[in-house]
Short mmCIF file of C-alpha atoms in Angstrom, two decimals:
data_model
loop_
_atom_site.label_atom_id
_atom_site.label_comp_id
_atom_site.label_asym_id
_atom_site.label_seq_id
_atom_site.Cartn_x
_atom_site.Cartn_y
_atom_site.Cartn_z
CA VAL A 214 119.07 118.43 132.93
CA PHE A 215 118.97 115.36 135.15
CA GLU A 216 118.51 117.51 138.28
CA GLU A 217 115.64 119.42 136.66
CA GLU A 218 113.88 116.20 135.65
CA PHE A 219 114.39 114.72 139.12
CA CYS A 220 112.88 117.83 140.73
CA ARG A 221 109.93 117.77 138.30
CA ARG A 222 109.22 114.13 139.10
CA SER A 223 109.57 114.74 142.84
CA VAL A 224 107.07 117.61 142.72
CA SER A 225 104.65 115.52 140.64
CA ALA A 226 104.92 112.60 143.05
CA LEU A 227 104.35 114.91 146.00
CA ALA A 228 101.28 116.39 144.31
CA GLU A 229 99.93 112.86 143.87
CA GLN A 230 100.50 112.13 147.56
CA VAL A 231 98.63 115.31 148.45
CA ARG A 232 95.72 114.29 146.19
CA GLU A 233 95.56 110.86 147.83
CA THR A 234 95.68 112.37 151.32
CA MET A 235 92.99 114.91 150.46
CA GLN A 236 90.59 112.19 149.25
CA ASP A 237 89.99 111.22 152.88
CA ALA A 238 89.74 114.79 154.16
CA THR A 239 86.51 116.76 154.16
CA VAL A 240 88.12 120.13 154.82
CA ALA A 241 91.83 120.52 155.32
CA THR A 242 94.37 123.25 155.67
CA VAL A 243 97.23 122.71 153.22
CA VAL A 244 100.49 124.54 153.89
CA VAL A 245 103.44 124.16 151.50
CA LYS A 246 106.95 125.17 152.62
CA GLY A 247 110.12 125.15 150.54
CA PRO A 248 112.02 126.89 147.78
CA ALA A 249 109.99 129.37 145.73
CA ALA A 250 110.53 127.72 142.33
CA LEU A 251 109.48 124.24 143.42
CA GLY A 252 106.68 125.59 145.62
CA ALA A 253 105.25 127.47 142.64
CA LYS A 254 105.29 124.29 140.53
CA LEU A 255 103.55 122.30 143.25
CA LYS A 256 100.97 125.06 143.80
CA LEU A 257 100.08 124.99 140.07
CA LEU A 258 99.48 121.24 140.24
CA LEU A 259 97.38 121.53 143.41
CA ASP A 260 95.38 124.47 142.04
CA ALA A 261 94.60 122.44 138.91
CA ASP A 262 93.03 119.82 141.20
CA GLY A 263 91.06 122.43 143.12
CA ILE A 264 93.22 122.04 146.23
CA ASP A 265 93.68 125.39 147.94
CA SER A 266 97.08 125.80 149.56
CA ARG A 267 99.17 128.43 151.26
CA PHE A 268 102.88 128.73 150.42
CA ILE A 269 105.65 129.76 152.81
CA GLU A 270 109.11 130.19 151.32
CA ALA A 271 111.85 128.33 153.22
CA ALA A 272 115.61 128.16 152.69
CA THR A 273 115.76 124.43 152.01
CA LEU A 274 115.88 122.11 149.01
CA ASP A 275 112.99 120.02 150.29
CA ILE A 276 109.31 120.77 150.02
CA THR A 277 107.16 120.10 153.07
CA VAL A 278 103.38 119.83 152.80
CA GLU A 279 101.31 119.97 155.96
CA ILE A 280 97.72 118.77 155.68
CA ASP A 281 96.17 119.20 159.10
CA ASP A 282 98.12 116.62 161.19
CA THR A 283 99.79 114.92 158.20
CA VAL A 284 103.25 115.97 156.98
CA LEU A 285 104.67 115.00 153.57
CA VAL A 286 108.31 115.80 152.71
CA THR A 287 110.47 115.39 149.62
CA ARG A 288 114.01 114.02 149.97
CA LEU A 289 115.70 116.42 147.54
CA ALA A 290 118.34 117.54 150.06
CA ALA A 291 119.41 113.95 150.73
CA TRP A 292 119.51 113.26 146.98
CA ALA A 293 121.61 116.38 146.34
CA GLN A 294 124.03 115.36 149.07
CA SER A 295 124.36 111.86 147.61
CA VAL A 296 125.05 113.28 144.15
CA ALA A 297 127.66 115.66 145.57
CA GLU A 298 129.44 112.77 147.32
CA VAL A 299 129.47 110.64 144.17
CA THR A 300 130.74 113.43 141.93
CA ARG A 301 133.66 114.47 144.15
#
């Protein structure tokens, strides 16, 4: 449950960063890379804001969003590693 909530909040925070970045852009290409489940959640949030994006599935825990020359990345892999170390 905690992991699911953490992922939900991370995706929401990333969507907010994308919105803020897009405010300054007139036309931008938005490419989202990451796991299918999280990418789908992010795409729904971006679509709701009228932000068109392209998704590429990647074998990683993190989501990367490329907006022209800007790159935004979650830190889910680092968080998962920290949790694994603590729970050993």
